[in-house]
Amino acid sequence: MKSETKTDLTVVLFLAALGLIRLFFVQSLPLLPDEANSWQWSRHLAAGYYDNGPLVAFTLRAGTLLLGQTPLGLRLTGLLFGLGASLLLYDLARLLFRDRRLGLGLVLAVNSTLLFGVGGLFATYDLPQIFFWTLALDLAVRLFFIESQNSGNLIWLALGLSLGLSMLAKYSSLLLALGLGGFMIFSPRHRRLLTRKGPYLALAAAFAAFMPNLLWNLANGFAAFGHVLGLSHGNGGGWRFQTPEFLGTQALLVGPILFVILVLGLVRAWKRAAAGDPVQSFLLWTSLPALALFTLMSIWTKVYGNWTGPGYVGAFLAAGGALAGPLRSSVGLRRWALAALVCGYALLGLGYAHRPVLAALDLKPEQNPAAEMYGWPELGPALDGNLAGWTDAREPFIFSTRYQLAGLAAFYAQGRPETVCLFPPGERFNQYIYWSDPAELKGRDGLGVIKLSRGGGTKRLFWAGLDFDLEPVSYYRFQLAGLFQEVDRGEVRDLAGPDGKNINRVVLFRCINFRGVDRRNR
């Protein structure tokens, strides 16, 4: 068997084994709050949503049609997207560097990271975005470096479609389109492509794919665009210098040793690009804009660690290509690369087998990094038990003031009912403004579910020109008192994790006679 075939087979077997491991974990983990929100989107398919593009809703809907309304059904398509992106990464290394062993090394490295290794378990916007981003890179490489530049109109159309789909997953994929355009403009060898129809076919295909979401935004006051721009400007939260925290998070998500090697490789790739290497220039144009933008944004606002994910595809390829030679000639560098993989998979193993580790550490709920995930299956019985005690003939509607809790309540309550998000003063809008009309709920009773902070403390209330601190249950009761004729004192419920210890806390409010208005229509 030829060495190339052996390498191909090794990649396929590795990804097959990885897929089976992930398959086991995706069906055993409860939903994250954001996953429950995306599941709600999949029950209300539309061309756009308040927070971002619609692609994740359609992919989740496909998975649940195949495997039902289960964690596995929700996460199936994301799992496939993650494995598909790894195959495309391998193909990119083969096309760009004609080096299958480098491709195998990159697949091993990328999947050793918490960013892709743990992120690949959950139903998020990121997985379809990264898949179509990587597919667009693969198609662009074929057009720029492999295929005849006088042909390939179908490939140009496929490139545009991939870009459009990636933007339908997350709007930050616009950075890839800009990067590809910048590369063609500033690369003497590829500038002449702009005089041909191929790039404009790709632009037209991308625009056509994205058009439904653009029309949705136009019809809804550019709500999603405004929301994303609000996040980039700090959403009114003032100056928040978090660059050291952001870079530390990136180092943890990539792996401490691998992160250093990656940075060194990018420096070397930059030097090669400056010396006229078109491949390295292409990879840097399609990776550094995303990495640099989010690093820059961390100076004034909070940037979540996963936002940089797509930028790492080109970054790993650039660093890998730049370090391939030194890795072959330097025993010391190979040892550091091996140490990076061992460290990465050790961290990944801790992430996958976190339950006994966290149980042994005996952390307080507010210190537990996995607390966001656990306890929510118990929310359903808590809601069902409370509803069973109502004597009114008309069942109250279930609501929250946060979209995450409204989604979790819908998923775990018996019968998976439709839930509502209400907006007292101070709560920002979300997708639920399109799914319910408060006027239609006027006069009905409601069962509210509110998450309490695991760390306790007080909350600041601003009212009638005054501000004062309140105990959290009293604060939320005061909020809801403006929406209902009567609100009870609240029933605090502790939700236990897999080890039986209380890990999350909610308060259930019985609310009588909804007034029919909230912040939406005042």
Short mmCIF file of C-alpha atoms in Angstrom, two decimals:
data_model
loop_
_atom_site.label_atom_id
_atom_site.label_comp_id
_atom_site.label_asym_id
_atom_site.label_seq_id
_atom_site.Cartn_x
_atom_site.Cartn_y
_atom_site.Cartn_z
CA MET A 1 0.00 0.00 0.00
CA LYS A 2 1.40 3.40 -0.99
CA SER A 3 2.25 5.83 1.80
CA GLU A 4 -0.31 8.36 0.44
CA THR A 5 -3.08 5.77 0.61
CA LYS A 6 -2.02 4.80 4.12
CA THR A 7 -2.21 8.43 5.20
CA ASP A 8 -5.66 8.83 3.63
CA LEU A 9 -6.85 5.70 5.42
CA THR A 10 -5.37 6.88 8.72
CA VAL A 11 -7.30 10.17 8.48
CA VAL A 12 -10.55 8.37 7.67
CA LEU A 13 -10.13 5.88 10.53
CA PHE A 14 -9.20 8.65 12.98
CA LEU A 15 -12.26 10.73 12.07
CA ALA A 16 -14.50 7.65 12.17
CA ALA A 17 -13.27 6.85 15.70
CA LEU A 18 -13.64 10.50 16.68
CA GLY A 19 -17.16 10.52 15.30
CA LEU A 20 -18.13 7.49 17.38
CA ILE A 21 -16.70 9.07 20.54
CA ARG A 22 -18.56 12.30 19.89
CA LEU A 23 -21.72 10.37 19.06
CA PHE A 24 -21.63 8.82 22.52
CA PHE A 25 -21.17 12.14 24.28
CA VAL A 26 -23.64 14.23 22.29
CA GLN A 27 -26.53 11.99 23.32
CA SER A 28 -25.49 11.82 26.97
CA LEU A 29 -25.15 15.55 27.68
CA PRO A 30 -28.17 17.74 28.50
CA LEU A 31 -28.84 20.82 26.39
CA LEU A 32 -26.97 24.04 26.90
CA PRO A 33 -29.26 27.07 27.30
CA ASP A 34 -28.18 28.48 23.92
CA GLU A 35 -28.87 25.11 22.28
CA ALA A 36 -32.40 25.18 23.66
CA ASN A 37 -32.81 28.62 22.12
CA SER A 38 -31.57 27.38 18.73
CA TRP A 39 -33.99 24.43 19.03
CA GLN A 40 -36.81 26.94 19.49
CA TRP A 41 -35.68 28.60 16.27
CA SER A 42 -35.93 25.24 14.51
CA ARG A 43 -39.58 25.03 15.61
CA HIS A 44 -40.24 28.46 14.06
CA LEU A 45 -38.41 28.35 10.74
CA ALA A 46 -37.88 31.75 9.14
CA ALA A 47 -35.51 33.58 6.84
CA GLY A 48 -34.02 35.47 9.77
CA TYR A 49 -33.83 35.75 13.53
CA TYR A 50 -33.14 38.54 15.97
CA ASP A 51 -29.67 37.30 16.98
CA ASN A 52 -28.07 35.99 13.77
CA GLY A 53 -28.55 34.17 10.49
CA PRO A 54 -31.05 31.32 10.09
CA LEU A 55 -28.89 28.40 8.92
CA VAL A 56 -28.55 26.77 12.35
CA ALA A 57 -32.35 26.55 12.65
CA PHE A 58 -32.68 24.63 9.39
CA THR A 59 -29.81 22.27 10.18
CA LEU A 60 -31.27 21.49 13.61
CA ARG A 61 -34.66 20.93 12.05
CA ALA A 62 -33.12 18.39 9.67
CA GLY A 63 -31.52 16.50 12.56
CA THR A 64 -34.70 16.40 14.64
CA LEU A 65 -36.72 15.19 11.66
CA LEU A 66 -34.32 12.25 11.40
CA LEU A 67 -33.80 11.42 15.08
CA GLY A 68 -36.56 13.22 16.96
CA GLN A 69 -36.60 16.03 19.51
CA THR A 70 -33.64 14.67 21.44
CA PRO A 71 -30.13 15.93 22.23
CA LEU A 72 -28.78 13.56 19.57
CA GLY A 73 -31.30 14.82 17.02
CA LEU A 74 -30.32 18.41 17.71
CA ARG A 75 -26.59 17.75 17.53
CA LEU A 76 -26.40 15.30 14.64
CA THR A 77 -25.86 17.82 11.85
CA GLY A 78 -23.30 19.75 13.89
CA LEU A 79 -21.34 16.55 14.47
CA LEU A 80 -21.31 15.87 10.73
CA PHE A 81 -20.29 19.45 9.97
CA GLY A 82 -17.34 19.16 12.36
CA LEU A 83 -16.08 15.93 10.81
CA GLY A 84 -16.62 17.31 7.32
CA ALA A 85 -14.57 20.41 8.12
CA SER A 86 -11.69 18.17 9.27
CA LEU A 87 -11.78 16.28 5.96
CA LEU A 88 -11.69 19.58 4.08
CA LEU A 89 -8.74 20.75 6.17
CA TYR A 90 -6.87 17.60 5.19
CA ASP A 91 -7.75 18.18 1.54
CA LEU A 92 -6.50 21.78 1.75
CA ALA A 93 -3.11 20.65 3.04
CA ARG A 94 -2.95 18.13 0.19
CA LEU A 95 -3.82 20.74 -2.43
CA LEU A 96 -1.70 23.62 -1.13
CA PHE A 97 1.43 21.81 0.07
CA ARG A 98 1.10 18.37 -1.57
CA ASP A 99 1.80 16.99 1.87
CA ARG A 100 -0.66 14.42 3.22
CA ARG A 101 1.39 13.88 6.38
CA LEU A 102 1.10 17.59 7.13
CA GLY A 103 -2.64 17.27 6.58
CA LEU A 104 -2.82 14.38 9.03
CA GLY A 105 -0.86 16.40 11.56
CA LEU A 106 -3.20 19.37 11.16
CA VAL A 107 -6.29 17.19 11.58
CA LEU A 108 -4.78 15.74 14.77
CA ALA A 109 -3.81 19.20 16.01
CA VAL A 110 -7.12 20.95 15.31
CA ASN A 111 -9.16 18.17 16.91
CA SER A 112 -6.94 18.22 20.00
CA THR A 113 -8.16 21.72 20.86
CA LEU A 114 -11.00 22.48 23.24
CA LEU A 115 -12.25 24.98 20.67
CA PHE A 116 -12.99 22.30 18.07
CA GLY A 117 -12.88 19.14 20.19
CA VAL A 118 -15.45 20.23 22.78
CA GLY A 119 -17.12 22.81 20.55
CA GLY A 120 -17.88 20.01 18.09
CA LEU A 121 -20.25 18.39 20.58
CA PHE A 122 -22.88 21.11 20.72
CA ALA A 123 -25.50 22.52 18.36
CA THR A 124 -24.15 26.02 17.74
CA TYR A 125 -23.95 28.55 14.91
CA ASP A 126 -20.20 27.89 14.69
CA LEU A 127 -20.22 24.39 13.24
CA PRO A 128 -22.13 25.12 10.00
CA GLN A 129 -20.21 28.38 9.68
CA ILE A 130 -16.82 26.65 9.96
CA PHE A 131 -17.84 23.89 7.55
CA PHE A 132 -18.96 26.24 4.79
CA TRP A 133 -16.05 28.62 5.50
CA THR A 134 -13.62 25.71 5.03
CA LEU A 135 -15.50 24.49 1.95
CA ALA A 136 -15.20 27.99 0.47
CA LEU A 137 -11.44 27.93 1.16
CA ASP A 138 -11.13 24.55 -0.55
CA LEU A 139 -12.99 25.78 -3.62
CA ALA A 140 -10.98 29.01 -3.71
CA VAL A 141 -7.72 27.06 -3.58
CA ARG A 142 -8.82 25.00 -6.57
CA LEU A 143 -9.61 28.19 -8.49
CA PHE A 144 -6.53 30.17 -7.48
CA PHE A 145 -3.86 27.49 -7.47
CA ILE A 146 -5.10 24.26 -9.13
CA GLU A 147 -7.66 24.77 -11.88
CA SER A 148 -7.11 26.64 -15.12
CA GLN A 149 -8.02 30.26 -14.56
CA ASN A 150 -9.96 30.25 -17.85
CA SER A 151 -12.43 27.63 -16.58
CA GLY A 152 -14.26 26.67 -13.44
CA ASN A 153 -17.45 28.77 -13.62
CA LEU A 154 -19.31 26.04 -11.72
CA ILE A 155 -16.62 26.14 -9.05
CA TRP A 156 -16.97 29.92 -8.81
CA LEU A 157 -20.72 29.50 -8.31
CA ALA A 158 -20.12 26.83 -5.66
CA LEU A 159 -17.65 29.15 -3.94
CA GLY A 160 -20.23 31.92 -3.85
CA LEU A 161 -22.91 29.57 -2.54
CA SER A 162 -20.57 28.37 0.22
CA LEU A 163 -19.83 31.97 1.21
CA GLY A 164 -23.53 32.78 1.28
CA LEU A 165 -24.35 29.76 3.43
CA SER A 166 -21.50 30.58 5.78
CA MET A 167 -22.89 34.11 6.20
CA LEU A 168 -26.34 32.62 6.84
CA ALA A 169 -24.74 30.78 9.76
CA LYS A 170 -22.92 33.81 11.19
CA TYR A 171 -22.50 37.27 9.74
CA SER A 172 -18.80 37.29 10.60
CA SER A 173 -18.26 35.15 7.49
CA LEU A 174 -18.31 38.42 5.58
CA LEU A 175 -14.67 38.62 6.70
CA LEU A 176 -13.85 35.64 4.49
CA ALA A 177 -15.42 37.27 1.44
CA LEU A 178 -13.44 40.44 2.14
CA GLY A 179 -10.26 38.39 2.65
CA LEU A 180 -10.67 36.61 -0.68
CA GLY A 181 -11.30 39.93 -2.39
CA GLY A 182 -8.28 41.52 -0.71
CA PHE A 183 -6.06 38.63 -1.79
CA MET A 184 -7.11 38.98 -5.43
CA ILE A 185 -6.60 42.75 -5.37
CA PHE A 186 -3.13 42.68 -3.80
CA SER A 187 -1.75 39.52 -5.43
CA PRO A 188 -0.12 40.46 -8.77
CA ARG A 189 -0.62 36.93 -10.05
CA HIS A 190 -4.32 36.79 -9.22
CA ARG A 191 -5.36 40.40 -9.83
CA ARG A 192 -6.26 39.62 -13.42
CA LEU A 193 -9.02 37.33 -12.17
CA LEU A 194 -10.99 40.48 -11.40
CA THR A 195 -11.22 41.16 -15.15
CA ARG A 196 -13.05 37.86 -15.69
CA LYS A 197 -16.57 36.83 -14.85
CA GLY A 198 -15.74 34.13 -12.28
CA PRO A 199 -15.49 36.35 -9.17
CA TYR A 200 -18.70 38.14 -10.11
CA LEU A 201 -20.53 34.85 -10.55
CA ALA A 202 -19.38 33.94 -7.03
CA LEU A 203 -20.52 37.33 -5.73
CA ALA A 204 -23.92 36.89 -7.39
CA ALA A 205 -24.31 33.37 -5.94
CA ALA A 206 -23.38 34.56 -2.46
CA PHE A 207 -25.81 37.46 -2.73
CA ALA A 208 -28.60 35.16 -3.95
CA ALA A 209 -28.04 32.75 -1.05
CA PHE A 210 -28.02 35.59 1.45
CA MET A 211 -30.93 37.51 -0.10
CA PRO A 212 -33.75 35.93 2.00
CA ASN A 213 -32.04 37.00 5.21
CA LEU A 214 -31.37 40.46 3.82
CA LEU A 215 -35.06 40.83 2.95
CA TRP A 216 -36.03 39.60 6.42
CA ASN A 217 -33.79 42.23 8.00
CA LEU A 218 -35.23 44.89 5.71
CA ALA A 219 -38.76 43.92 6.77
CA ASN A 220 -37.82 43.89 10.47
CA GLY A 221 -35.86 47.10 10.84
CA PHE A 222 -32.48 45.37 10.33
CA ALA A 223 -32.93 43.78 13.76
CA ALA A 224 -30.27 41.06 13.42
CA PHE A 225 -27.70 43.41 11.90
CA GLY A 226 -28.36 45.90 14.66
CA HIS A 227 -28.01 43.24 17.33
CA VAL A 228 -24.64 42.06 15.98
CA LEU A 229 -23.36 45.63 15.63
CA GLY A 230 -24.54 46.28 19.18
CA LEU A 231 -22.39 43.40 20.42
CA SER A 232 -19.39 44.78 18.55
CA HIS A 233 -19.88 48.16 20.20
CA GLY A 234 -20.22 46.74 23.68
CA ASN A 235 -24.03 46.86 23.66
CA GLY A 236 -24.00 50.01 25.77
CA GLY A 237 -21.87 48.45 28.48
CA GLY A 238 -19.08 51.02 28.41
CA TRP A 239 -15.34 50.47 28.10
CA ARG A 240 -14.34 46.90 28.98
CA PHE A 241 -10.64 46.21 28.38
CA GLN A 242 -10.52 42.42 28.28
CA THR A 243 -7.67 41.70 25.86
CA PRO A 244 -5.52 39.78 28.39
CA GLU A 245 -8.53 37.65 29.36
CA PHE A 246 -9.39 37.14 25.68
CA LEU A 247 -5.86 36.01 24.77
CA GLY A 248 -5.73 33.73 27.81
CA THR A 249 -9.01 32.17 26.74
CA GLN A 250 -7.66 31.65 23.24
CA ALA A 251 -4.53 29.97 24.61
CA LEU A 252 -6.69 27.64 26.70
CA LEU A 253 -9.10 26.84 23.86
CA VAL A 254 -6.27 26.09 21.42
CA GLY A 255 -3.95 24.53 24.01
CA PRO A 256 -1.11 26.43 25.72
CA ILE A 257 1.78 24.78 23.87
CA LEU A 258 -0.02 24.56 20.55
CA PHE A 259 -0.99 28.23 20.81
CA VAL A 260 2.67 29.26 21.11
CA ILE A 261 3.66 27.02 18.17
CA LEU A 262 0.78 28.46 16.14
CA VAL A 263 1.92 32.05 16.81
CA LEU A 264 5.50 31.19 15.86
CA GLY A 265 4.26 29.52 12.69
CA LEU A 266 2.17 32.56 11.77
CA VAL A 267 5.19 34.84 12.20
CA ARG A 268 7.15 32.61 9.84
CA ALA A 269 4.20 32.50 7.42
CA TRP A 270 4.00 36.31 7.48
CA LYS A 271 7.67 36.55 6.47
CA ARG A 272 7.10 34.12 3.61
CA ALA A 273 4.05 36.06 2.43
CA ALA A 274 6.05 39.31 2.55
CA ALA A 275 8.71 37.62 0.42
CA GLY A 276 6.11 36.85 -2.25
CA ASP A 277 4.72 33.41 -1.32
CA PRO A 278 1.17 33.48 -2.77
CA VAL A 279 -0.05 30.46 -0.80
CA GLN A 280 0.91 31.97 2.53
CA SER A 281 -0.51 35.30 1.46
CA PHE A 282 -3.82 33.60 0.60
CA LEU A 283 -3.97 31.82 3.96
CA LEU A 284 -3.16 34.97 5.94
CA TRP A 285 -5.74 37.03 4.04
CA THR A 286 -8.38 34.42 4.94
CA SER A 287 -7.45 34.02 8.61
CA LEU A 288 -5.81 37.07 10.15
CA PRO A 289 -8.70 39.51 9.54
CA ALA A 290 -10.98 37.43 11.78
CA LEU A 291 -8.33 36.82 14.44
CA ALA A 292 -7.20 40.45 14.42
CA LEU A 293 -10.69 41.95 14.45
CA PHE A 294 -11.87 40.01 17.50
CA THR A 295 -8.61 40.67 19.31
CA LEU A 296 -9.05 44.38 18.61
CA MET A 297 -12.68 44.28 19.75
CA SER A 298 -11.60 42.81 23.10
CA ILE A 299 -10.06 46.21 23.89
CA TRP A 300 -13.50 47.77 24.40
CA THR A 301 -16.03 44.92 24.74
CA LYS A 302 -16.44 41.30 25.73
CA VAL A 303 -15.52 38.85 22.97
CA TYR A 304 -16.47 35.20 23.38
CA GLY A 305 -13.73 32.68 22.75
CA ASN A 306 -15.58 30.77 20.02
CA TRP A 307 -15.99 33.81 17.77
CA THR A 308 -12.48 33.32 16.37
CA GLY A 309 -13.09 29.69 15.33
CA PRO A 310 -13.25 30.09 11.52
CA GLY A 311 -10.09 32.20 11.48
CA TYR A 312 -8.09 29.31 12.87
CA VAL A 313 -8.69 27.19 9.76
CA GLY A 314 -6.40 29.29 7.59
CA ALA A 315 -4.12 30.03 10.54
CA PHE A 316 -3.41 26.35 11.20
CA LEU A 317 -2.74 25.78 7.50
CA ALA A 318 -0.41 28.79 7.28
CA ALA A 319 1.51 27.85 10.42
CA GLY A 320 1.65 24.19 9.40
CA GLY A 321 2.98 25.00 5.96
CA ALA A 322 5.57 27.39 7.40
CA LEU A 323 6.79 24.91 10.01
CA ALA A 324 6.70 21.72 7.91
CA GLY A 325 10.38 22.00 6.97
CA PRO A 326 11.66 22.82 10.47
CA LEU A 327 9.58 19.98 11.90
CA ARG A 328 11.35 17.49 9.65
CA SER A 329 14.82 18.80 10.47
CA SER A 330 14.49 19.67 14.17
CA VAL A 331 14.11 16.94 16.77
CA GLY A 332 13.43 19.56 19.42
CA LEU A 333 10.55 21.12 17.49
CA ARG A 334 9.03 17.70 16.88
CA ARG A 335 9.15 17.03 20.62
CA TRP A 336 7.36 20.29 21.31
CA ALA A 337 4.76 19.43 18.66
CA LEU A 338 4.24 16.03 20.29
CA ALA A 339 3.98 17.71 23.70
CA ALA A 340 1.36 20.06 22.27
CA LEU A 341 -0.73 17.12 21.05
CA VAL A 342 -0.38 15.25 24.33
CA CYS A 343 -1.31 18.38 26.29
CA GLY A 344 -4.26 19.08 23.97
CA TYR A 345 -5.72 15.60 24.15
CA ALA A 346 -5.18 15.50 27.90
CA LEU A 347 -7.20 18.72 28.26
CA LEU A 348 -9.76 17.33 25.84
CA GLY A 349 -9.99 14.12 27.88
CA LEU A 350 -10.62 16.20 31.01
CA GLY A 351 -13.33 18.05 29.11
CA TYR A 352 -15.02 14.84 27.98
CA ALA A 353 -14.64 13.11 31.36
CA HIS A 354 -15.34 16.20 33.44
CA ARG A 355 -17.99 14.70 35.69
CA PRO A 356 -15.72 12.62 37.97
CA VAL A 357 -13.05 15.32 37.86
CA LEU A 358 -15.45 18.06 38.99
CA ALA A 359 -17.02 15.74 41.56
CA ALA A 360 -13.58 15.07 43.05
CA LEU A 361 -12.82 18.80 43.21
CA ASP A 362 -16.12 19.38 45.08
CA LEU A 363 -16.53 22.90 43.71
CA LYS A 364 -19.23 25.33 44.74
CA PRO A 365 -21.92 25.81 42.08
CA GLU A 366 -20.65 29.30 41.21
CA GLN A 367 -17.14 27.86 40.68
CA ASN A 368 -18.23 24.92 38.51
CA PRO A 369 -17.44 25.58 34.82
CA ALA A 370 -19.99 22.95 33.72
CA ALA A 371 -22.83 24.30 35.83
CA GLU A 372 -24.48 25.98 32.84
CA MET A 373 -25.17 22.53 31.40
CA TYR A 374 -26.55 20.56 34.32
CA GLY A 375 -29.76 20.49 36.31
CA TRP A 376 -32.06 21.59 33.51
CA PRO A 377 -33.74 18.19 32.94
CA GLU A 378 -35.15 18.69 36.46
CA LEU A 379 -36.73 21.96 35.35
CA GLY A 380 -39.43 20.06 33.46
CA PRO A 381 -40.79 18.15 36.49
CA ALA A 382 -40.60 21.34 38.57
CA LEU A 383 -42.77 23.17 36.04
CA ASP A 384 -45.13 20.23 35.58
CA GLY A 385 -45.59 19.85 39.33
CA ASN A 386 -46.37 23.53 39.76
CA LEU A 387 -48.85 23.53 36.87
CA ALA A 388 -50.62 20.50 38.36
CA GLY A 389 -51.43 22.58 41.44
CA TRP A 390 -53.31 25.29 39.53
CA THR A 391 -57.07 25.13 39.98
CA ASP A 392 -58.01 27.38 37.06
CA ALA A 393 -59.60 25.58 34.13
CA ARG A 394 -57.40 27.49 31.67
CA GLU A 395 -53.76 26.40 31.88
CA PRO A 396 -51.38 29.33 32.38
CA PHE A 397 -48.72 30.13 29.82
CA ILE A 398 -45.08 29.44 30.75
CA PHE A 399 -42.74 32.38 30.40
CA SER A 400 -39.36 33.76 31.33
CA THR A 401 -37.66 37.12 30.96
CA ARG A 402 -34.62 35.46 29.35
CA TYR A 403 -34.71 33.52 26.08
CA GLN A 404 -32.42 30.77 27.40
CA LEU A 405 -34.84 29.82 30.19
CA ALA A 406 -37.83 30.06 27.88
CA GLY A 407 -36.13 27.56 25.55
CA LEU A 408 -35.13 25.17 28.33
CA ALA A 409 -38.64 25.28 29.78
CA ALA A 410 -40.11 24.44 26.36
CA PHE A 411 -37.74 21.52 25.83
CA TYR A 412 -38.02 19.89 29.25
CA ALA A 413 -41.66 20.58 30.20
CA GLN A 414 -44.16 17.82 29.49
CA GLY A 415 -45.50 17.98 25.94
CA ARG A 416 -42.84 20.54 24.93
CA PRO A 417 -45.28 23.48 25.06
CA GLU A 418 -44.83 26.84 23.37
CA THR A 419 -43.29 29.26 25.84
CA VAL A 420 -43.15 33.04 25.97
CA CYS A 421 -40.48 35.60 26.75
CA LEU A 422 -41.79 38.76 28.43
CA PHE A 423 -39.85 42.00 28.57
CA PRO A 424 -40.01 44.00 31.79
CA PRO A 425 -38.13 47.33 31.79
CA GLY A 426 -34.38 46.70 31.56
CA GLU A 427 -34.55 43.39 29.67
CA ARG A 428 -33.26 43.46 26.09
CA PHE A 429 -35.27 42.13 23.18
CA ASN A 430 -34.74 38.76 21.53
CA GLN A 431 -36.38 36.47 18.97
CA TYR A 432 -39.52 36.00 21.08
CA ILE A 433 -40.81 39.43 20.08
CA TYR A 434 -41.81 37.80 16.77
CA TRP A 435 -43.45 34.72 18.27
CA SER A 436 -45.98 36.12 20.70
CA ASP A 437 -48.24 39.15 20.96
CA PRO A 438 -48.70 40.32 24.55
CA ALA A 439 -52.14 41.68 23.69
CA GLU A 440 -53.30 38.14 22.87
CA LEU A 441 -52.22 36.97 26.33
CA LYS A 442 -54.09 39.71 28.17
CA GLY A 443 -56.10 38.40 31.10
CA ARG A 444 -54.31 35.06 31.23
CA ASP A 445 -52.27 33.77 34.15
CA GLY A 446 -48.62 32.91 33.72
CA LEU A 447 -46.03 30.67 35.34
CA GLY A 448 -42.70 32.47 35.26
CA VAL A 449 -39.31 30.82 35.58
CA ILE A 450 -36.27 32.94 36.42
CA LYS A 451 -32.69 31.76 36.95
CA LEU A 452 -31.04 32.95 40.13
CA SER A 453 -27.34 33.74 40.25
CA ARG A 454 -25.33 30.87 41.73
CA GLY A 455 -23.19 33.38 43.61
CA GLY A 456 -26.10 35.02 45.42
CA GLY A 457 -25.76 38.73 46.20
CA THR A 458 -28.19 41.56 45.49
CA LYS A 459 -29.48 43.27 42.36
CA ARG A 460 -29.69 47.02 41.75
CA LEU A 461 -33.18 48.30 40.98
CA PHE A 462 -33.82 51.68 39.32
CA TRP A 463 -37.35 52.97 39.92
CA ALA A 464 -39.00 56.37 40.08
CA GLY A 465 -35.66 58.16 39.98
CA LEU A 466 -34.28 56.10 42.84
CA ASP A 467 -31.94 53.14 42.91
CA PHE A 468 -31.61 50.59 45.66
CA ASP A 469 -30.45 47.01 46.19
CA LEU A 470 -32.88 44.13 46.47
CA GLU A 471 -32.56 40.44 47.23
CA PRO A 472 -32.87 38.69 43.83
CA VAL A 473 -36.28 37.03 44.34
CA SER A 474 -37.77 40.34 45.47
CA TYR A 475 -36.13 42.12 42.52
CA TYR A 476 -37.69 39.77 39.95
CA ARG A 477 -41.04 39.84 41.74
CA PHE A 478 -40.97 43.65 41.58
CA GLN A 479 -40.19 43.43 37.83
CA LEU A 480 -43.13 41.13 37.15
CA ALA A 481 -45.52 43.13 39.33
CA GLY A 482 -45.63 45.72 36.57
CA LEU A 483 -46.85 43.12 34.07
CA PHE A 484 -49.43 41.21 36.14
CA GLN A 485 -52.20 42.16 38.52
CA GLU A 486 -50.79 39.82 41.18
CA VAL A 487 -47.49 37.97 41.65
CA ASP A 488 -46.90 35.45 44.43
CA ARG A 489 -43.77 35.38 46.59
CA GLY A 490 -42.08 32.80 44.37
CA GLU A 491 -41.07 29.17 44.82
CA VAL A 492 -37.29 28.65 44.82
CA ARG A 493 -36.25 25.32 43.32
CA ASP A 494 -32.76 23.80 43.36
CA LEU A 495 -31.79 21.75 40.32
CA ALA A 496 -29.31 18.94 40.87
CA GLY A 497 -26.48 17.87 38.60
CA PRO A 498 -25.47 14.28 37.75
CA ASP A 499 -23.73 13.85 41.12
CA GLY A 500 -26.95 14.71 42.99
CA LYS A 501 -25.62 18.06 44.23
CA ASN A 502 -27.62 21.23 43.63
CA ILE A 503 -25.99 23.09 40.78
CA ASN A 504 -28.55 25.60 39.49
CA ARG A 505 -31.37 27.50 41.16
CA VAL A 506 -34.54 28.93 39.69
CA VAL A 507 -37.57 30.68 41.12
CA LEU A 508 -41.09 29.94 39.87
CA PHE A 509 -43.63 32.76 40.10
CA ARG A 510 -47.38 32.29 39.86
CA CYS A 511 -48.63 35.40 38.13
CA ILE A 512 -52.32 36.33 37.90
CA ASN A 513 -54.05 38.33 35.15
CA PHE A 514 -51.47 39.49 32.64
CA ARG A 515 -52.03 43.15 31.74
CA GLY A 516 -51.33 42.55 28.05
CA VAL A 517 -48.38 44.91 27.71
CA ASP A 518 -44.64 44.82 28.30
CA ARG A 519 -41.65 46.83 27.10
CA ARG A 520 -42.49 45.96 23.48
CA ASN A 521 -45.63 48.07 23.32
CA ARG A 522 -45.15 50.78 25.89
#
